[in-house]
mmCIF file of C-alpha atoms in Angstrom:
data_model
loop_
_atom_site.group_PDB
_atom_site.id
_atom_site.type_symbol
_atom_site.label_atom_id
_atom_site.label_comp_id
_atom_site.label_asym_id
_atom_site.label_seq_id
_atom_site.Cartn_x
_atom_site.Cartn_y
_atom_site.Cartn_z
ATOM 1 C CA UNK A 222 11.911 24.476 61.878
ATOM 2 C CA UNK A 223 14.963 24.984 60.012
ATOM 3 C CA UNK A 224 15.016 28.647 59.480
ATOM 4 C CA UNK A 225 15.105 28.728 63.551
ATOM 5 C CA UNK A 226 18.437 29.373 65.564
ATOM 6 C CA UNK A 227 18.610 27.804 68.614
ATOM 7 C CA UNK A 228 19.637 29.582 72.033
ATOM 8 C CA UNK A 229 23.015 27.857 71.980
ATOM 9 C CA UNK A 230 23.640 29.703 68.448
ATOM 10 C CA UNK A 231 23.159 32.836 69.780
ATOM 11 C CA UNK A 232 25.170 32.221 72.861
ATOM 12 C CA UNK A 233 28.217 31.199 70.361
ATOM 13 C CA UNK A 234 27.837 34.357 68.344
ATOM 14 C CA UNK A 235 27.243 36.414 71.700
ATOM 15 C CA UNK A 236 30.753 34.457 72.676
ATOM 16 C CA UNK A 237 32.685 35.624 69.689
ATOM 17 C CA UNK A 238 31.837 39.056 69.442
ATOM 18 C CA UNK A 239 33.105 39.266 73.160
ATOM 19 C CA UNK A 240 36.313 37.657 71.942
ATOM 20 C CA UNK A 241 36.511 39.584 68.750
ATOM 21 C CA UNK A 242 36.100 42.850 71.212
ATOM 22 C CA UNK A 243 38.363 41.545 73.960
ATOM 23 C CA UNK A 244 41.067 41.409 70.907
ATOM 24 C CA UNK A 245 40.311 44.611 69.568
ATOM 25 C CA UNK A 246 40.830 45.774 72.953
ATOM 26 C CA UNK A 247 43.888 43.987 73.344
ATOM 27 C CA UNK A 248 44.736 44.952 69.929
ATOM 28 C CA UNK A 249 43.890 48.857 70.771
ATOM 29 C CA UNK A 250 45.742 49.123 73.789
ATOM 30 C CA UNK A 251 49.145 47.080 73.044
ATOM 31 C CA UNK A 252 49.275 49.296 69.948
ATOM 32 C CA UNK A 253 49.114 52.101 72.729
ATOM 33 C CA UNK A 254 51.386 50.821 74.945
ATOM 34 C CA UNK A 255 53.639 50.166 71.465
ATOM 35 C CA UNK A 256 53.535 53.426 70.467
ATOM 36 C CA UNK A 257 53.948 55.132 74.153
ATOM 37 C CA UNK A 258 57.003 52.774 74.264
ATOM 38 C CA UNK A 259 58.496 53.988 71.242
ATOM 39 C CA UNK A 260 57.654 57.626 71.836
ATOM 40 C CA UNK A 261 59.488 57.149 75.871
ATOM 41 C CA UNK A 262 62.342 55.012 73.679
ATOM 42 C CA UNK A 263 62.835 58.285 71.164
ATOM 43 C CA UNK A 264 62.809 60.415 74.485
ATOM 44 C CA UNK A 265 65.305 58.204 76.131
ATOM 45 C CA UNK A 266 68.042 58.179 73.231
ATOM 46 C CA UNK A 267 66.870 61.992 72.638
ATOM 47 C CA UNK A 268 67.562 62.686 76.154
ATOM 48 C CA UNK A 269 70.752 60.334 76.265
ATOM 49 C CA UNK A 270 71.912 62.304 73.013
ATOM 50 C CA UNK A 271 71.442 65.541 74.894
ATOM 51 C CA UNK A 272 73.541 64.113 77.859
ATOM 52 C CA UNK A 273 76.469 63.049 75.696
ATOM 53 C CA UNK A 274 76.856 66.262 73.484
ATOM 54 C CA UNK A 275 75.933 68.500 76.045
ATOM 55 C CA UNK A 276 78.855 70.189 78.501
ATOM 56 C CA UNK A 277 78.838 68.602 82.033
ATOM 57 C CA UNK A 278 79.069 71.416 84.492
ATOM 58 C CA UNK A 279 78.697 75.298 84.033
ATOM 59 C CA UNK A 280 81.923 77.014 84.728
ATOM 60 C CA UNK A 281 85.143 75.003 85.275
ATOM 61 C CA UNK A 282 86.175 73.160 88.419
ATOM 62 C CA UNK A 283 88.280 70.810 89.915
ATOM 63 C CA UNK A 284 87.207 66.841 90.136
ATOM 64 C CA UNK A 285 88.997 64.401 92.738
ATOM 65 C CA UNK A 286 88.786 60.856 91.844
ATOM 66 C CA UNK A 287 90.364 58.982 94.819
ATOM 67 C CA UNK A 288 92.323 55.748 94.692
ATOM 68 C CA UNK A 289 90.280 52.739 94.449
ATOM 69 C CA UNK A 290 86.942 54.449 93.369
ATOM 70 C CA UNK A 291 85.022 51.839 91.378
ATOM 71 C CA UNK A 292 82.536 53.235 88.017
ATOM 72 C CA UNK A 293 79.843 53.729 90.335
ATOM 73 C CA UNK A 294 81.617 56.141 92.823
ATOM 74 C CA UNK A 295 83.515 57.739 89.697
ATOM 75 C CA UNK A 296 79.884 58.107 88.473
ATOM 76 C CA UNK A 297 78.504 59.417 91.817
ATOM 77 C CA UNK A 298 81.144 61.997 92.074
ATOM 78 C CA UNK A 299 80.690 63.144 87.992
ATOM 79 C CA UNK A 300 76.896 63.045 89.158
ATOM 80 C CA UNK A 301 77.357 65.652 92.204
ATOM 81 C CA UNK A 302 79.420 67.912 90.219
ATOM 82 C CA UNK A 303 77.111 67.879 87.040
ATOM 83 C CA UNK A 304 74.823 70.913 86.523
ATOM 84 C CA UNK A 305 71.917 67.994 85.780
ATOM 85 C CA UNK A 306 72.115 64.815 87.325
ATOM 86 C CA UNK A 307 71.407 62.459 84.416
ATOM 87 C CA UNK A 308 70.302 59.053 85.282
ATOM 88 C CA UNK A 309 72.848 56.710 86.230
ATOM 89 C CA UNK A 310 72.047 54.572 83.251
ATOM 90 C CA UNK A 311 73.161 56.951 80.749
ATOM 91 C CA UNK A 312 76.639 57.012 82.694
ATOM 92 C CA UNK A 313 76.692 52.979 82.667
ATOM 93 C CA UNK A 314 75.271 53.110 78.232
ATOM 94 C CA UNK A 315 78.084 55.797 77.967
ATOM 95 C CA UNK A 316 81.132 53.588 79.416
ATOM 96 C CA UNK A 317 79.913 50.632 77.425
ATOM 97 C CA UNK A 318 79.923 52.658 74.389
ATOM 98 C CA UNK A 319 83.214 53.654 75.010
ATOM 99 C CA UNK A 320 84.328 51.085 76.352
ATOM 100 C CA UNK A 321 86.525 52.919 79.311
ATOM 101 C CA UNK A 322 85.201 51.726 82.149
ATOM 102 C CA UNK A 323 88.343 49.467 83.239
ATOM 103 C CA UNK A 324 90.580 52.054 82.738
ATOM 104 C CA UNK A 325 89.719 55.406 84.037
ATOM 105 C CA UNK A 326 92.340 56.583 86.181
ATOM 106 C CA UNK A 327 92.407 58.223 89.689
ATOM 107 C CA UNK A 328 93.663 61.734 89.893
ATOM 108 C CA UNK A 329 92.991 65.434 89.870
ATOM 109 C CA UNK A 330 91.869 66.760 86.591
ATOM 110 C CA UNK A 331 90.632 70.138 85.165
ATOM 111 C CA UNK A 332 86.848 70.166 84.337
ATOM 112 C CA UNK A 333 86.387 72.668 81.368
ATOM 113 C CA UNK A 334 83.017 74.255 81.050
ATOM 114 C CA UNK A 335 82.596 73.559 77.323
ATOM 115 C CA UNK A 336 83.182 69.658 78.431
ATOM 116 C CA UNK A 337 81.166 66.798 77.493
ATOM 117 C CA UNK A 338 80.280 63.635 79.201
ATOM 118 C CA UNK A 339 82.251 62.121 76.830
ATOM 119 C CA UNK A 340 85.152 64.268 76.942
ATOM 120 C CA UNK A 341 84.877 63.886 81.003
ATOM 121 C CA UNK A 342 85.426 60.084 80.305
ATOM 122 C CA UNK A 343 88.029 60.309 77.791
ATOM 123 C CA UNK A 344 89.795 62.816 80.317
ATOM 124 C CA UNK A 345 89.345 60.262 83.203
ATOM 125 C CA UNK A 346 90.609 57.250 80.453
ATOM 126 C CA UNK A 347 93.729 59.227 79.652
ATOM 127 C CA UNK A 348 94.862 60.215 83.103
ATOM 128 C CA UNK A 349 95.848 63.698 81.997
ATOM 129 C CA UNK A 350 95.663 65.058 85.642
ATOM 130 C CA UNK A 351 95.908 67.992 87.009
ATOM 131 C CA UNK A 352 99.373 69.617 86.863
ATOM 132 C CA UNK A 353 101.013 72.485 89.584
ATOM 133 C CA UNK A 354 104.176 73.890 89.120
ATOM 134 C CA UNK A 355 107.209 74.281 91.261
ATOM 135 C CA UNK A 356 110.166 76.814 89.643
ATOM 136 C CA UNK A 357 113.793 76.885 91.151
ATOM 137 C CA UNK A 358 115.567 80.004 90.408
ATOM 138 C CA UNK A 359 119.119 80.191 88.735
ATOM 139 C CA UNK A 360 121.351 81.430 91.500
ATOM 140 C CA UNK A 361 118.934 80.347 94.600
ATOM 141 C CA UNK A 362 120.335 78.176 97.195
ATOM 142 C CA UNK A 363 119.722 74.588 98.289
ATOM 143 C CA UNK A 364 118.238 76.219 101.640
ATOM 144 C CA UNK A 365 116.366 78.681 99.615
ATOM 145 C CA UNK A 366 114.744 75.714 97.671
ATOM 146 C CA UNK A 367 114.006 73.601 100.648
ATOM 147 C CA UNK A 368 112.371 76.106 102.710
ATOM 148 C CA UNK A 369 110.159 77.143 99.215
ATOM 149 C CA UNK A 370 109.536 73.258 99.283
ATOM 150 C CA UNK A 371 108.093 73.373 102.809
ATOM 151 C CA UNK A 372 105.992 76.185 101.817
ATOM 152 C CA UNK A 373 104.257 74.903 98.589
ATOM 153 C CA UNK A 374 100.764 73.760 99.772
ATOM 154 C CA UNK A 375 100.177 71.083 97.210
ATOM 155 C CA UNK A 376 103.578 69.289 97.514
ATOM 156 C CA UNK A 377 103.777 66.134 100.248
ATOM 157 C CA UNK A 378 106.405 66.890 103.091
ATOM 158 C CA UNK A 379 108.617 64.275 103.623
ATOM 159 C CA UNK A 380 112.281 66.085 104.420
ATOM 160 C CA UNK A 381 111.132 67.378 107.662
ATOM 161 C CA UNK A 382 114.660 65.357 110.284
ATOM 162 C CA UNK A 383 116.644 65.060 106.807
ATOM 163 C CA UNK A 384 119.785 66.253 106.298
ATOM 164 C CA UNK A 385 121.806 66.494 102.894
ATOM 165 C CA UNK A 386 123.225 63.669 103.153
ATOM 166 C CA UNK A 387 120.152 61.723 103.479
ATOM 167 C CA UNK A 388 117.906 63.414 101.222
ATOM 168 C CA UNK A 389 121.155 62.953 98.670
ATOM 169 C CA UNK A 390 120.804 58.948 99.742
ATOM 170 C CA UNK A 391 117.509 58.642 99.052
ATOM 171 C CA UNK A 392 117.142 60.296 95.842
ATOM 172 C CA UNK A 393 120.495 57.910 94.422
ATOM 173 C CA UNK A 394 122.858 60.571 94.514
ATOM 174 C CA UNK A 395 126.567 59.995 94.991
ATOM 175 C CA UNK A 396 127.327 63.061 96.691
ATOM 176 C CA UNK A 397 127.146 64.038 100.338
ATOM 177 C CA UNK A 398 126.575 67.864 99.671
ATOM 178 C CA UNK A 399 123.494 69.193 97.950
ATOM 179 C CA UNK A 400 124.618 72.700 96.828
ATOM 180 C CA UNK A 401 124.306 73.329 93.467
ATOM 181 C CA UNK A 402 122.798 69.805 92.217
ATOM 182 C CA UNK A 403 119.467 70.663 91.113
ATOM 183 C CA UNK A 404 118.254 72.234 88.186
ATOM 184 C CA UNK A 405 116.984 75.436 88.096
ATOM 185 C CA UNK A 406 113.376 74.821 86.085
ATOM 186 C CA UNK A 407 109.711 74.938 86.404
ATOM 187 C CA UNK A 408 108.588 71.457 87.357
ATOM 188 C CA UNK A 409 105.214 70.245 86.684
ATOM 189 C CA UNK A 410 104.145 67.867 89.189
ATOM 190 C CA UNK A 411 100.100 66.205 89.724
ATOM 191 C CA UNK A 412 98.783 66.315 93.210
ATOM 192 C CA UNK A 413 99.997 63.190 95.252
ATOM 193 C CA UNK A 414 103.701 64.220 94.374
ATOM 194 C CA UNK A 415 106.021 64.710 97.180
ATOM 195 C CA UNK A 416 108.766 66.726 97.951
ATOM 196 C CA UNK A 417 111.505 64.350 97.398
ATOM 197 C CA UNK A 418 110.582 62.892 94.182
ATOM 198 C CA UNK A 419 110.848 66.554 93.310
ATOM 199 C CA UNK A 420 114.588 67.316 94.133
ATOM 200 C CA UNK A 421 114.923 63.978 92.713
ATOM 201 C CA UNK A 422 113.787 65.184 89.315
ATOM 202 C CA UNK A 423 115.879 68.203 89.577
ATOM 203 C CA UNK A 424 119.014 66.096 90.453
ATOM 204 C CA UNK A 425 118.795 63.694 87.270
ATOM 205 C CA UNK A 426 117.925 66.738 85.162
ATOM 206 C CA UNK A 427 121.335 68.985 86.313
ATOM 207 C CA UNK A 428 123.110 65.440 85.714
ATOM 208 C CA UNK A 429 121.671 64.783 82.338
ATOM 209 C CA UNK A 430 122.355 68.655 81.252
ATOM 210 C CA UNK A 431 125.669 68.284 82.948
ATOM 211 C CA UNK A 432 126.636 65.023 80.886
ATOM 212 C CA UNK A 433 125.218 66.791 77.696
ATOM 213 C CA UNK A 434 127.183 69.698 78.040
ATOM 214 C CA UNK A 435 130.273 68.460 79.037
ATOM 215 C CA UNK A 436 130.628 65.845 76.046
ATOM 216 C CA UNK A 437 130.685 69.401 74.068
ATOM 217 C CA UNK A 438 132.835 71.564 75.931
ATOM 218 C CA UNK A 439 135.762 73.317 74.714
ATOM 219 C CA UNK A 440 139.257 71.721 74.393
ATOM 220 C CA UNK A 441 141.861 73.117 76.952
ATOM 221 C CA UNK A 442 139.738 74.341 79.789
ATOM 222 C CA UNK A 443 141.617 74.032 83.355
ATOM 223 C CA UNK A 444 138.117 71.896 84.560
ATOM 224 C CA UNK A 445 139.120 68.421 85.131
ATOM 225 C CA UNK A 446 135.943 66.725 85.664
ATOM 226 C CA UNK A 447 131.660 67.731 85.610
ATOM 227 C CA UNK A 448 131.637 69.210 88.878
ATOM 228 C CA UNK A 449 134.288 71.625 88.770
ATOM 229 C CA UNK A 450 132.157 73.168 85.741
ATOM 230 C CA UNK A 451 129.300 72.943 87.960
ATOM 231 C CA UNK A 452 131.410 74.931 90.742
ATOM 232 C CA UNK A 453 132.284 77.416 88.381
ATOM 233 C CA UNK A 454 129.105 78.046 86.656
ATOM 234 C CA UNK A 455 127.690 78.854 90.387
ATOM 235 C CA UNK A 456 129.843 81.385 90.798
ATOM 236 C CA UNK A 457 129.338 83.335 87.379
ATOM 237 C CA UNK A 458 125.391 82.504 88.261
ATOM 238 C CA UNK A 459 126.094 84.672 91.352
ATOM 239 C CA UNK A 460 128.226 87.292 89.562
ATOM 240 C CA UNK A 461 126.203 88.153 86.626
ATOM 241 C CA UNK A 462 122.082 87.302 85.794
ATOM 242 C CA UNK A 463 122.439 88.790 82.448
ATOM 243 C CA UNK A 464 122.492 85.392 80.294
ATOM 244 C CA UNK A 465 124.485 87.340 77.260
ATOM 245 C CA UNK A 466 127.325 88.408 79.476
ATOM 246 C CA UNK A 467 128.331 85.274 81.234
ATOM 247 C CA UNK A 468 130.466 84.158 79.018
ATOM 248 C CA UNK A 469 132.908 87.086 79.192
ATOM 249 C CA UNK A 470 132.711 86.763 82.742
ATOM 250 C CA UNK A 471 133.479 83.085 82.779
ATOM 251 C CA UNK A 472 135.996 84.207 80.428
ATOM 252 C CA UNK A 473 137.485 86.115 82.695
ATOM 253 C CA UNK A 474 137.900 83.653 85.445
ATOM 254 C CA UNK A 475 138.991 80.384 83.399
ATOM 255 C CA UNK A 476 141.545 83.069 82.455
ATOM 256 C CA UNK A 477 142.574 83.633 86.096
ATOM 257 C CA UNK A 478 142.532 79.760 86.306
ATOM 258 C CA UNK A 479 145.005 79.449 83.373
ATOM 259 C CA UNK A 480 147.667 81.322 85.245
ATOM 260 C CA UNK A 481 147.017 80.502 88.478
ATOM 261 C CA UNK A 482 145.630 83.830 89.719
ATOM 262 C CA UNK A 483 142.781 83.572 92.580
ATOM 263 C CA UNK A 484 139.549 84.236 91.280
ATOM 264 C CA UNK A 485 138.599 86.899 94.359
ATOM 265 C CA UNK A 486 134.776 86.685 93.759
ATOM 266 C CA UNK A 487 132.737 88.215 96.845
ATOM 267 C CA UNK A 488 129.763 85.924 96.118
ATOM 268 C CA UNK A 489 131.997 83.137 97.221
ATOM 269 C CA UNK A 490 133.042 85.118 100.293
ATOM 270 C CA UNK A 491 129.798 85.724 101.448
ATOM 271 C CA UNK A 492 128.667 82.243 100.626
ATOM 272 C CA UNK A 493 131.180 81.272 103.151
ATOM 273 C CA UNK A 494 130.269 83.662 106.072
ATOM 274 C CA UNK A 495 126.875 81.971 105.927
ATOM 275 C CA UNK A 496 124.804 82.819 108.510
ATOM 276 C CA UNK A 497 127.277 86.154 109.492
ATOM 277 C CA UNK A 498 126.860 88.050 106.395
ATOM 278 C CA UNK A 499 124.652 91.079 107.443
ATOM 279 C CA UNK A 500 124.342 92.566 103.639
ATOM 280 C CA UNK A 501 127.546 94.090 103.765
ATOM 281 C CA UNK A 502 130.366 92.676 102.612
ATOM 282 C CA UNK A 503 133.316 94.954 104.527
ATOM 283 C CA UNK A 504 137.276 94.454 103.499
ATOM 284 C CA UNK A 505 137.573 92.560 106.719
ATOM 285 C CA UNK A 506 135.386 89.735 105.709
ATOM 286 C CA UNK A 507 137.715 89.779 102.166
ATOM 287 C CA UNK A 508 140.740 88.845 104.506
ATOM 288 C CA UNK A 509 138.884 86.141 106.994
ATOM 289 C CA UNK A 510 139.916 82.816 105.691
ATOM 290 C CA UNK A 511 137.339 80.155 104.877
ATOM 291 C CA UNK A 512 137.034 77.562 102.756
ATOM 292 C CA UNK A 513 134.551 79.536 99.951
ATOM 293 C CA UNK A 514 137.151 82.798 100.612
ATOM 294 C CA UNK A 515 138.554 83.136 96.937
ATOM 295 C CA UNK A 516 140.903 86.431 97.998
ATOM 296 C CA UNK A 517 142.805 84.021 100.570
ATOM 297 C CA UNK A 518 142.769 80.866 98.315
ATOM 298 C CA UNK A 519 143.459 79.653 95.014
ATOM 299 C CA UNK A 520 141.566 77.115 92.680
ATOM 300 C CA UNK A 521 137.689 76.913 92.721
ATOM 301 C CA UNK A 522 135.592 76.479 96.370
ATOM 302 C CA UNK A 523 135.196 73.169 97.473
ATOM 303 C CA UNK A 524 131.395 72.917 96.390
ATOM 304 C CA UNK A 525 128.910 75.468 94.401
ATOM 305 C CA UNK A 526 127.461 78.547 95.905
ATOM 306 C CA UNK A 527 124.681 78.331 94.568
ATOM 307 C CA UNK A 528 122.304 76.571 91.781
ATOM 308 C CA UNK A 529 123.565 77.523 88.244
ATOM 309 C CA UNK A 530 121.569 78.062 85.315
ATOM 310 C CA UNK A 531 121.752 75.618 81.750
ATOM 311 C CA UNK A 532 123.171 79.115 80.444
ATOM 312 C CA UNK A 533 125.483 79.728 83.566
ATOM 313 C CA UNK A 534 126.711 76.070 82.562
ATOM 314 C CA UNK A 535 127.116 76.483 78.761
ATOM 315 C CA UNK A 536 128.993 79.908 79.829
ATOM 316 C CA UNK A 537 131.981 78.107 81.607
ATOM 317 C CA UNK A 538 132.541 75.175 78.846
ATOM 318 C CA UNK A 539 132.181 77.599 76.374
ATOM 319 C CA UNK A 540 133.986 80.528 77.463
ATOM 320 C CA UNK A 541 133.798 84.454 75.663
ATOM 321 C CA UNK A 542 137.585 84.507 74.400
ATOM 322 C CA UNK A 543 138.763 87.790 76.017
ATOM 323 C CA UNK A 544 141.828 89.493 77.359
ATOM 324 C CA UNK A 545 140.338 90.271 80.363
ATOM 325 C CA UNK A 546 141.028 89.395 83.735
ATOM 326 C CA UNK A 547 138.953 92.071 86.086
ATOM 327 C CA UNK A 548 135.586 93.611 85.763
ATOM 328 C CA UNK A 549 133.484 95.711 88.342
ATOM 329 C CA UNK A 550 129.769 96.241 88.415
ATOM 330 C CA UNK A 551 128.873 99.550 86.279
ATOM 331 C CA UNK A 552 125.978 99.914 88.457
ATOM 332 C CA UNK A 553 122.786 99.087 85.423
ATOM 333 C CA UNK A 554 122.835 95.150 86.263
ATOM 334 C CA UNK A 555 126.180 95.129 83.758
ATOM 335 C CA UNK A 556 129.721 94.650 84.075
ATOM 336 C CA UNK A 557 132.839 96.858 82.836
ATOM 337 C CA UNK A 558 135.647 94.339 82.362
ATOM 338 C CA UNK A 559 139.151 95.109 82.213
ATOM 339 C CA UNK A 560 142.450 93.565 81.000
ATOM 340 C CA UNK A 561 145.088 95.458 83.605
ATOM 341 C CA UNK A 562 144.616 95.664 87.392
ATOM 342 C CA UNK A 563 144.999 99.866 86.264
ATOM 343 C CA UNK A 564 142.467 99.602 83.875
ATOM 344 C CA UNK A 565 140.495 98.181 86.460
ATOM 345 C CA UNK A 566 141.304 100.569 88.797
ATOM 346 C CA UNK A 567 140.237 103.379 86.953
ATOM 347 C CA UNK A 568 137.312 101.606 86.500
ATOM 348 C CA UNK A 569 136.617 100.848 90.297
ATOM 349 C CA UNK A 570 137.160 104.273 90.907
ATOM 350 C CA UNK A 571 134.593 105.122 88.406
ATOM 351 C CA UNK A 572 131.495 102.961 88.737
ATOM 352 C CA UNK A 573 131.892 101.861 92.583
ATOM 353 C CA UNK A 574 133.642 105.441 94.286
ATOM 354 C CA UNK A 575 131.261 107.464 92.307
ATOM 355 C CA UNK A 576 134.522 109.611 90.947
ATOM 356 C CA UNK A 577 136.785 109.820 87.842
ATOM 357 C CA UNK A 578 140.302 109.363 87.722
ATOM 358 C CA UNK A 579 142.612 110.633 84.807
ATOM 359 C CA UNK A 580 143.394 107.983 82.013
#
């Protein structure tokens, strides 16, 4: 009797083996799903690795991120222009990692092709945007600049019904005539930027150089204030481009100045016949009086002629000390200057009549 097991013995032992397989089982397959976890966890940071070293697109491009774009639609837009779209997830681990999510900035910006996610955040964070550039030309005039202003495809138009005087209002200028204020430069501007808060820039530059310039100027110049330099420096702007000779030619006129003599420059003649000049300046249009006509008047014109140069500036308040008081165009972009009306003569005769005279 004793060495007997009952039927409920065997149906406990049949009952733990069952249990002892259903946790092997168990056992067996949440080690599996372990390890596949693991091995899709190594893939994930693996592939998230990849996305964050890797560059972002192939060849380099332009990305818009508008105004009032939240992470996701910065992330949808980085998404369309990458040449894999990574899961969004990587883009949300990224911006936690770096912490930039609150502020990335709207804007153009440049999308180099050796760029990585990271960079592409970092860029976004710094608000480096894109930059164009606008250049005004030494000797170009306010009209000249306006109309390049209405032609730059980039720029907002705003001064379409303004006049001077307005655009001078708005920009906090305190004169009514816009000749000659702005300074000839290459401006870098992002896209967004309009055309006013352009000229603006260009105004509080020419005032800043003028200030600068002025506080160093040489003693006993006949230039009683800022603008008269500015006036002056137009008008050696328009009668020589070659930087290393304005000096002698502002020379020349603050010499002229000194004694009263009229400076009888033709750029400020045909500044004043405006729209009548036809190219050729004849010695009719020398004798018709305007306001600009330095043959029938004495003193400086009543405004600039045009937009001088920093070096057309430093010219007049820093003058070439010279005996002259003429000089003629030779002909090679140069100027022969003279210290008698028979030297310059001679010298008239000689670069502009195409003929020699005897010394």
């Amino acid at each position: 009797m004793g060495g007997r097991s009952t039927s409920k013995d065997t149906g406990k032992k049949a009952k733990a083996r069952g249990t002892l397989r259903r946790r092997a089982w168990t056992s067996l397959l949440l080690a599996v799903l372990g390890v596949a976890l693991v091995s899709l966890a190594l893939q994930s940071w693996h592939g998230y690795t990849r996305f964050k070293n890797d560059p972002l697109v192939s060849s380099e491009r332009v990305l818009l991120i508008e105004q009032g774009v939240g992470f996701n639609g910065i992330v949808d837009r980085l998404r369309s222009e990458a040449a894999r779209p990574h899961p969004r997830w990587y883009w949300r681990l990224l911006e936690r990692e770096l912490d930039v999510g609150r502020r990335l900035k709207a804007g153009e910006y440049q999308l180099r092709a050796d760029m990585t996610p990271v960079d592409t955040l970092r860029l976004l964070e710094s608000g480096r945007v894109l930059q164009y550039r606008f250049t005004i030309l030494e000797g170009s005039r306010f009209a000249d600049v306006r109309r390049e202003l209405r032609a730059d495809p980039v720029l907002q138009q705003t001064l379409d019904g303004l006049d001077e005087a307005a655009i001078l209002q708005r920009i906090g200028a305190v004169q009514t005539q816009a000749e000659g204020l702005f300074l000839p430069e290459t401006y870098q501007f992002p896209r967004g930027f309009t055309d006013l808060q352009l000229l603006e820039r260009a105004y509080w530059a020419m005032q800043r150089e003028l200030e600068r310039q002025w506080a160093e100027r040489d003693e006993d110049l006949p230039l009683s204030d800022p603008y008269e330099a500015l006036i002056l420096a137009s008008v050696v702007e328009k009668e020589s481009g070659q930087i290393d000779e304005q000096p002698q030619v502002a020379g020349v006129f603050i010499n002229r100045m000194r004694i009263g003599m009229r400076l009888q420059s033709d750029p400020t003649v045909i500044y004043g016949l405006g729209d009548a000049f036809d190219g050729d300046l004849r010695r009719v249009d020398l004798r018709t009086d305007t306001p600009y006509n330095s043959y029938t008047r004495a003193g400086l014109p009543p405004t600039p002629i045009a937009l001088p140069g920093a070096a057309a500036i430093r010219a007049v308040l820093h003058p070439a000390t010279t005996d002259a008081f003429y000089f003629v165009a030779r002909g090679d972009g140069r100027h022969q200057f003279s210290r008698t009306l028979a030297e310059h003569n001679r010298a008239v005769a000689r670069y502009q009549l195409g003929r020699r005279q005897n010394p």
